[in-house]
Amino acid sequence: MQDKLESAYQARLVKRLESLFNGCVIMKNDPNYRQGFPDLLILFNDSWATLEVKAAENAPFQPNQEWWVDRLRRMS
């Protein structure tokens, strides 16, 4: 059930981001490729961001999620 909630929330979020950042490119990352890598990559003009999507504030973190967020933060 949590996966369906997160999937629906993520779809709405992508549409909202596309309307806010006209012309952005949003890529959904494969959770099986790099375990813990953030769910979305957003490219907009000369900027980028990654987002980890959680349907609920108390949703559990997966192993390595905080590590990836920290590594990507240091790269930007």
Short mmCIF file of C-alpha atoms in Angstrom, two decimals:
data_model
loop_
_atom_site.label_atom_id
_atom_site.label_comp_id
_atom_site.label_asym_id
_atom_site.label_seq_id
_atom_site.Cartn_x
_atom_site.Cartn_y
_atom_site.Cartn_z
CA MET A 1 0.00 0.00 0.00
CA GLN A 2 2.83 2.40 0.88
CA ASP A 3 4.36 1.88 -2.59
CA LYS A 4 1.08 2.84 -4.28
CA LEU A 5 0.73 5.94 -2.12
CA GLU A 6 4.30 6.99 -2.88
CA SER A 7 3.90 6.29 -6.59
CA ALA A 8 0.74 8.39 -6.82
CA TYR A 9 2.29 11.18 -4.77
CA GLN A 10 5.41 11.11 -6.95
CA ALA A 11 3.35 11.37 -10.16
CA ARG A 12 1.52 14.44 -8.79
CA LEU A 13 4.81 15.94 -7.62
CA VAL A 14 6.41 15.53 -11.07
CA LYS A 15 3.47 17.29 -12.73
CA ARG A 16 3.66 20.11 -10.19
CA LEU A 17 7.43 20.53 -10.67
CA GLU A 18 7.01 20.59 -14.45
CA SER A 19 4.43 23.36 -14.12
CA LEU A 20 6.64 25.37 -11.74
CA PHE A 21 9.85 24.94 -13.73
CA ASN A 22 8.74 25.25 -17.36
CA GLY A 23 11.10 23.31 -19.61
CA CYS A 24 12.74 21.26 -16.86
CA VAL A 25 13.71 17.64 -17.42
CA ILE A 26 12.76 15.19 -14.68
CA MET A 27 14.22 11.70 -14.66
CA LYS A 28 12.97 8.90 -12.43
CA ASN A 29 15.92 6.89 -11.15
CA ASP A 30 15.89 3.09 -11.06
CA PRO A 31 15.86 2.05 -7.38
CA ASN A 32 17.53 -1.24 -8.29
CA TYR A 33 20.52 0.35 -10.03
CA ARG A 34 22.05 2.33 -7.14
CA GLN A 35 20.51 1.34 -3.84
CA GLY A 36 19.43 4.40 -1.89
CA PHE A 37 19.96 6.90 -4.73
CA PRO A 38 17.31 9.68 -4.69
CA ASP A 39 14.14 9.00 -6.67
CA LEU A 40 14.20 11.97 -9.05
CA LEU A 41 16.82 13.97 -10.93
CA ILE A 42 15.68 17.43 -11.99
CA LEU A 43 17.58 19.40 -14.64
CA PHE A 44 16.63 23.03 -15.16
CA ASN A 45 18.66 25.57 -17.11
CA ASP A 46 22.14 25.43 -15.53
CA SER A 47 20.97 23.82 -12.28
CA TRP A 48 20.17 20.34 -11.05
CA ALA A 49 18.61 18.75 -7.99
CA THR A 50 17.79 15.30 -6.73
CA LEU A 51 14.73 14.50 -4.68
CA GLU A 52 13.96 11.57 -2.45
CA VAL A 53 10.18 11.20 -2.45
CA LYS A 54 8.35 9.99 0.63
CA ALA A 55 4.55 9.80 0.70
CA ALA A 56 4.49 10.28 4.46
CA GLU A 57 6.65 12.28 6.83
CA ASN A 58 7.36 9.19 8.91
CA ALA A 59 8.14 6.86 5.95
CA PRO A 60 11.27 4.82 6.61
CA PHE A 61 14.59 5.58 4.98
CA GLN A 62 16.32 2.94 2.90
CA PRO A 63 19.97 2.06 3.51
CA ASN A 64 22.37 4.54 1.89
CA GLN A 65 19.80 7.29 1.26
CA GLU A 66 21.41 9.75 3.63
CA TRP A 67 24.87 8.83 2.27
CA TRP A 68 23.78 9.63 -1.31
CA VAL A 69 22.14 12.91 -0.31
CA ASP A 70 25.31 13.97 1.50
CA ARG A 71 27.56 12.93 -1.41
CA LEU A 72 25.43 14.78 -3.97
CA ARG A 73 25.28 17.86 -1.71
CA ARG A 74 29.10 17.91 -1.60
CA MET A 75 29.25 17.63 -5.40
CA SER A 76 27.14 20.74 -6.00
#
